[in-house]
Amino acid sequence: MKTLIILVCSVLLFWIAIIITFAFLVRKNYHVCYFLAKKAYKKESYRKAKGLFEKALSISPTFVDAKFMLASSCFMLREYDLAKKYFEEVLKVKGKRDWASLYNIGYTLAAQKKYQEALTQYGSALAIKKNDPDILSAAGIANFELKNYELAKEQLDKADELAPNRSIVNFYQNRCVDELCPYKDTALRTKILQEYERLSLLANANLPDDFHLIFARCYAKAGRITEAIEFSKKAFKKSSSNPELYTLMGLLEIVTKNFTPAKDHLSTAIMLSPKDPEPYRLLHYVFANCGNHKDAEHAKQKYRELRGAL
């Protein structure tokens, strides 16, 4: 019995020593902190990873890899200002030819919808690494958001050539074709819809949150109103605060001659985005068809004012 007690105590003391040693190493050894932080990052425990990367940097402030991963953790936590700050600090240490930091600064700016600033960073990164598909696709998406559709398509096509069949690239390629496609080209419009449908069925498709709205808009352009209504309902379940969605739903109600719900949808669109002229243009049509000429004239005037201010 005495021997067993001694054995148990020895095992306990051994594990206590291991725990104390490990805790000491974590507190004093930045490599251990970095290892644990990367492990947490891979498990998508970004808050924990951020704390451990910060700990590694408190021990070794010049540990640039930890600073880069800290920036990445902040990005994943949507702390974009902090992420940008840390990526810029990494760039300062590594020098102006560090394309990875330039790309990530651009990506962080794009996440904040600062697309023009993002393109400046992507341009600097592409000057160093000309044929990188990730930088090209990011630049293409930024150009798409700025309505530079032809340049966006050129960059996305090149990215797809270098790294084929990436769903997000294919999705934005299709969106460029969608925007550039003449309304009367029904054959091309059908191909666009088929591509959207193919992408929506991919289990691993990394599509934007508003892809149902994009599909609905494309169906509406093709005159396929039933499918457009179906996808607009799906979009509404995802987000009920998108002014573009209410404008589209208003348009679809006009097409189906349901003017009262059309007016309600368009009024909501105006409330959510008061400076968008399109809902006023459609409201003019609604009021005119309902015989409300005074409100129709007011909507037309408001449309012209906002259109002129753009």
Coordinates of C-alpha atoms in Angstrom, one line a residue:
M1 CA 0.0 0.0 0.0
K2 CA 2.8 2.3 0.9
T3 CA 4.5 1.6 -2.4
L4 CA 1.3 2.4 -4.3
I5 CA 1.0 5.8 -2.5
I6 CA 4.6 6.6 -3.3
L7 CA 4.0 5.7 -7.0
V8 CA 0.8 7.8 -7.2
C9 CA 2.6 10.8 -5.6
S10 CA 5.5 10.4 -8.0
V11 CA 3.2 10.4 -11.0
L12 CA 1.4 13.5 -9.7
L13 CA 4.6 15.3 -9.0
F14 CA 5.8 14.4 -12.5
W15 CA 2.7 15.9 -14.2
I16 CA 2.8 19.0 -11.9
A17 CA 6.4 19.5 -13.0
I18 CA 5.4 19.1 -16.7
I19 CA 2.5 21.6 -16.3
I20 CA 4.7 24.2 -14.5
T21 CA 7.5 23.8 -17.1
F22 CA 5.0 24.1 -20.0
A23 CA 3.4 27.2 -18.4
F24 CA 6.9 28.7 -17.9
L25 CA 7.8 28.0 -21.5
V26 CA 4.5 29.6 -22.8
R27 CA 5.2 32.6 -20.7
K28 CA 8.9 32.9 -21.7
N29 CA 9.3 31.2 -25.0
Y30 CA 7.8 33.0 -28.0
H31 CA 8.2 30.0 -30.2
V32 CA 5.9 27.9 -28.0
C33 CA 3.3 30.8 -28.0
Y34 CA 3.5 31.0 -31.8
F35 CA 3.1 27.2 -32.2
L36 CA 0.0 27.2 -30.0
A37 CA -1.4 30.3 -31.7
K38 CA -1.0 28.7 -35.2
K39 CA -2.8 25.6 -33.9
A40 CA -5.7 27.7 -32.6
Y41 CA -5.8 29.6 -35.9
K42 CA -6.1 26.4 -37.9
K43 CA -9.0 25.4 -35.6
E44 CA -10.6 28.8 -36.4
S45 CA -10.3 29.9 -32.8
Y46 CA -9.3 33.3 -33.9
R47 CA -9.8 35.1 -30.6
K48 CA -7.6 32.7 -28.8
A49 CA -5.0 32.8 -31.6
K50 CA -5.0 36.6 -31.5
G51 CA -4.2 36.5 -27.7
L52 CA -1.4 34.0 -28.2
F53 CA 0.2 35.9 -31.1
E54 CA 0.1 39.0 -29.0
K55 CA 1.8 37.1 -26.2
A56 CA 4.5 35.9 -28.6
L57 CA 5.1 39.5 -29.7
S58 CA 5.2 40.8 -26.1
I59 CA 8.1 38.4 -25.6
S60 CA 9.8 39.1 -28.9
P61 CA 8.5 42.3 -30.5
T62 CA 10.5 41.8 -33.7
F63 CA 9.0 38.4 -34.5
V64 CA 7.6 39.4 -37.9
D65 CA 5.8 36.1 -38.7
A66 CA 3.8 36.4 -35.5
K67 CA 2.9 40.0 -36.4
F68 CA 1.7 38.8 -39.9
M69 CA -0.5 36.1 -38.3
L70 CA -1.8 38.5 -35.7
A71 CA -2.9 40.7 -38.6
S72 CA -4.6 37.7 -40.2
S73 CA -6.4 36.8 -36.9
C74 CA -7.7 40.4 -36.7
F75 CA -8.9 40.2 -40.2
M76 CA -10.8 37.0 -39.5
L77 CA -12.3 38.7 -36.4
R78 CA -13.4 41.6 -38.8
E79 CA -11.2 44.0 -36.8
Y80 CA -10.1 45.5 -40.1
D81 CA -8.4 48.7 -38.9
L82 CA -6.2 46.6 -36.6
A83 CA -5.5 44.1 -39.3
K84 CA -4.4 46.9 -41.8
K85 CA -2.2 48.5 -39.1
Y86 CA -0.4 45.2 -38.4
F87 CA 0.0 44.3 -42.1
E88 CA 1.5 47.8 -42.7
E89 CA 3.9 47.2 -39.8
V90 CA 5.0 43.9 -41.4
L91 CA 5.5 45.7 -44.8
K92 CA 7.6 48.3 -43.1
V93 CA 9.9 45.6 -41.7
K94 CA 10.0 43.4 -44.8
G95 CA 10.3 46.2 -47.3
K96 CA 8.2 47.5 -50.3
R97 CA 8.7 44.3 -52.3
D98 CA 6.7 42.2 -49.8
W99 CA 3.8 41.4 -52.2
A100 CA 2.0 39.3 -49.5
S101 CA 1.6 42.2 -47.2
L102 CA 0.6 44.5 -50.0
Y103 CA -2.0 42.0 -51.1
N104 CA -3.4 41.6 -47.6
I105 CA -3.6 45.3 -47.0
G106 CA -5.6 45.5 -50.3
Y107 CA -7.8 42.6 -49.2
T108 CA -8.5 44.3 -45.8
L109 CA -9.4 47.6 -47.6
A110 CA -11.7 45.7 -49.9
A111 CA -13.4 44.1 -46.9
Q112 CA -14.2 47.7 -45.8
K113 CA -15.5 48.5 -49.3
K114 CA -12.6 50.8 -50.0
Y115 CA -12.1 49.4 -53.5
Q116 CA -10.1 52.2 -55.1
E117 CA -7.6 52.1 -52.2
A118 CA -7.5 48.3 -52.4
L119 CA -6.7 48.5 -56.1
T120 CA -3.7 50.7 -55.4
Q121 CA -2.3 48.0 -53.1
Y122 CA -3.1 45.2 -55.6
G123 CA -1.4 47.1 -58.3
S124 CA 1.8 47.3 -56.2
A125 CA 1.6 43.6 -55.4
L126 CA 1.0 42.7 -59.1
A127 CA 4.1 44.8 -60.1
I128 CA 6.1 42.4 -58.0
K129 CA 4.2 39.2 -58.7
K130 CA 2.5 39.7 -62.1
N131 CA 0.8 36.4 -62.6
D132 CA -0.5 35.6 -59.2
P133 CA -4.1 34.3 -59.5
D134 CA -5.2 35.4 -56.0
I135 CA -4.1 39.0 -56.6
L136 CA -5.6 39.1 -60.1
S137 CA -8.9 37.7 -58.8
A138 CA -9.0 40.2 -55.9
A139 CA -8.3 43.1 -58.3
G140 CA -10.9 41.8 -60.7
I141 CA -13.6 41.7 -57.9
A142 CA -12.6 45.2 -56.8
N143 CA -12.9 46.5 -60.4
F144 CA -16.3 44.8 -60.7
E145 CA -17.5 46.6 -57.5
L146 CA -16.3 49.9 -59.1
K147 CA -18.3 49.0 -62.3
N148 CA -15.1 48.6 -64.4
Y149 CA -16.7 45.5 -65.9
E150 CA -14.4 45.0 -68.9
L151 CA -11.2 45.4 -66.9
A152 CA -12.6 43.2 -64.2
K153 CA -13.5 40.4 -66.7
E154 CA -10.0 40.6 -68.2
Q155 CA -8.3 40.2 -64.8
L156 CA -10.8 37.4 -63.7
D157 CA -10.3 35.5 -67.0
K158 CA -6.5 35.6 -66.5
A159 CA -6.9 34.4 -62.9
D160 CA -9.1 31.6 -64.1
E161 CA -6.6 30.6 -66.7
L162 CA -3.8 30.4 -64.1
A163 CA -5.9 28.6 -61.5
P164 CA -9.0 27.1 -63.1
N165 CA -12.5 26.3 -61.7
R166 CA -12.5 28.4 -58.5
S167 CA -16.1 29.1 -57.8
I168 CA -15.8 32.7 -56.6
V169 CA -13.7 33.6 -59.7
N170 CA -16.3 31.9 -62.0
F171 CA -19.1 33.7 -60.2
Y172 CA -17.6 37.1 -60.8
Q173 CA -16.7 36.3 -64.4
N174 CA -20.3 35.5 -64.9
R175 CA -21.4 38.7 -63.2
C176 CA -19.2 40.7 -65.6
V177 CA -20.8 38.9 -68.6
D178 CA -24.2 39.6 -66.9
E179 CA -23.5 43.3 -66.6
L180 CA -22.1 43.6 -70.1
C181 CA -24.8 41.5 -71.8
P182 CA -27.4 43.4 -73.9
Y183 CA -30.9 42.8 -72.6
K184 CA -32.1 41.5 -76.0
D185 CA -29.4 38.8 -76.3
T186 CA -31.6 36.0 -74.9
A187 CA -29.1 33.2 -75.9
L188 CA -26.3 34.7 -73.9
R189 CA -28.7 35.5 -71.0
T190 CA -29.7 31.8 -70.9
K191 CA -26.0 30.8 -70.7
I192 CA -25.5 33.3 -67.9
L193 CA -28.4 31.8 -65.9
Q194 CA -27.1 28.3 -66.5
E195 CA -23.7 29.2 -65.1
Y196 CA -25.4 30.8 -62.0
E197 CA -27.4 27.7 -61.5
R198 CA -24.3 25.5 -61.9
L199 CA -22.4 27.5 -59.3
S200 CA -25.4 27.6 -56.9
L201 CA -25.4 23.7 -56.8
L202 CA -21.7 23.4 -55.9
A203 CA -21.4 22.2 -52.3
N204 CA -18.1 24.1 -51.8
A205 CA -19.1 27.2 -53.7
N206 CA -17.8 30.2 -51.8
L207 CA -20.4 32.6 -53.1
P208 CA -21.2 36.1 -51.7
D209 CA -24.1 36.4 -49.2
D210 CA -26.3 38.3 -51.7
F211 CA -26.0 35.7 -54.5
H212 CA -29.8 34.9 -54.3
L213 CA -30.4 38.6 -55.1
I214 CA -28.0 38.5 -58.0
F215 CA -29.7 35.4 -59.4
A216 CA -33.1 37.1 -59.0
R217 CA -31.9 40.2 -60.8
C218 CA -30.6 38.1 -63.7
Y219 CA -33.9 36.1 -64.0
A220 CA -35.8 39.4 -64.1
K221 CA -33.5 40.7 -66.9
A222 CA -34.3 37.5 -68.8
G223 CA -38.0 38.0 -68.3
R224 CA -38.3 34.8 -66.2
I225 CA -40.5 36.4 -63.5
T226 CA -41.5 33.3 -61.6
E227 CA -37.9 32.3 -61.0
A228 CA -37.0 35.9 -60.2
I229 CA -39.8 36.1 -57.5
E230 CA -38.6 32.7 -56.1
F231 CA -35.0 33.9 -55.7
S232 CA -36.0 37.3 -54.3
K233 CA -37.9 35.4 -51.6
K234 CA -34.8 33.4 -50.8
A235 CA -32.8 36.6 -50.7
F236 CA -35.3 38.1 -48.3
K237 CA -34.8 35.2 -45.9
K238 CA -31.1 35.9 -45.9
S239 CA -31.3 39.7 -45.5
S240 CA -34.4 41.8 -45.1
S241 CA -32.5 45.1 -45.0
N242 CA -31.1 45.4 -48.5
P243 CA -32.6 48.3 -50.4
E244 CA -31.7 46.8 -53.8
L245 CA -33.8 43.8 -52.9
Y246 CA -36.9 45.9 -52.1
T247 CA -36.4 47.8 -55.4
L248 CA -36.3 44.5 -57.3
M249 CA -39.3 43.2 -55.5
G250 CA -41.1 46.4 -56.3
L251 CA -40.2 46.0 -60.0
L252 CA -41.5 42.4 -60.0
E253 CA -44.8 43.5 -58.4
I254 CA -45.1 46.1 -61.2
V255 CA -44.6 43.5 -63.8
T256 CA -47.3 41.3 -62.3
K257 CA -49.6 44.4 -61.9
N258 CA -49.7 44.3 -58.1
F259 CA -49.3 48.0 -57.6
T260 CA -50.1 48.2 -53.8
P261 CA -47.3 45.8 -52.7
A262 CA -45.0 47.4 -55.3
K263 CA -45.5 50.8 -53.6
D264 CA -44.8 49.3 -50.2
H265 CA -41.6 47.7 -51.4
L266 CA -40.4 50.8 -53.2
S267 CA -41.2 53.0 -50.1
T268 CA -39.1 50.7 -48.0
A269 CA -36.2 50.9 -50.5
I270 CA -36.3 54.7 -50.3
M271 CA -36.3 54.6 -46.5
L272 CA -33.2 52.3 -46.5
S273 CA -31.4 54.2 -49.3
P274 CA -32.8 57.8 -49.7
K275 CA -30.3 58.9 -52.3
D276 CA -31.0 56.0 -54.8
P277 CA -33.0 57.4 -57.7
E278 CA -34.3 54.1 -59.1
P279 CA -37.1 53.5 -56.6
Y280 CA -38.5 56.9 -57.4
R281 CA -38.5 56.1 -61.1
L282 CA -40.5 53.0 -60.5
L283 CA -42.8 54.8 -58.0
H284 CA -43.7 57.3 -60.7
Y285 CA -44.9 54.4 -62.9
V286 CA -46.9 52.9 -59.9
F287 CA -48.6 56.2 -59.1
A288 CA -49.3 57.0 -62.8
N289 CA -51.0 53.6 -63.2
C290 CA -53.1 54.1 -60.1
G291 CA -54.2 57.5 -61.3
N292 CA -52.4 59.4 -58.6
H293 CA -50.9 62.1 -60.8
K294 CA -49.8 64.4 -58.1
D295 CA -47.6 61.8 -56.4
A296 CA -46.5 60.5 -59.8
E297 CA -45.2 64.0 -60.7
H298 CA -43.4 64.3 -57.3
A299 CA -41.7 60.9 -57.7
K300 CA -40.6 61.9 -61.2
Q301 CA -39.1 65.2 -59.9
K302 CA -37.3 63.5 -57.1
Y303 CA -35.9 60.9 -59.6
R304 CA -34.5 63.7 -61.8
E305 CA -33.0 65.5 -58.8
L306 CA -31.2 62.5 -57.5
R307 CA -30.2 61.4 -61.0
G308 CA -28.6 64.8 -61.6
A309 CA -26.8 64.6 -58.3
L310 CA -25.0 61.3 -59.2

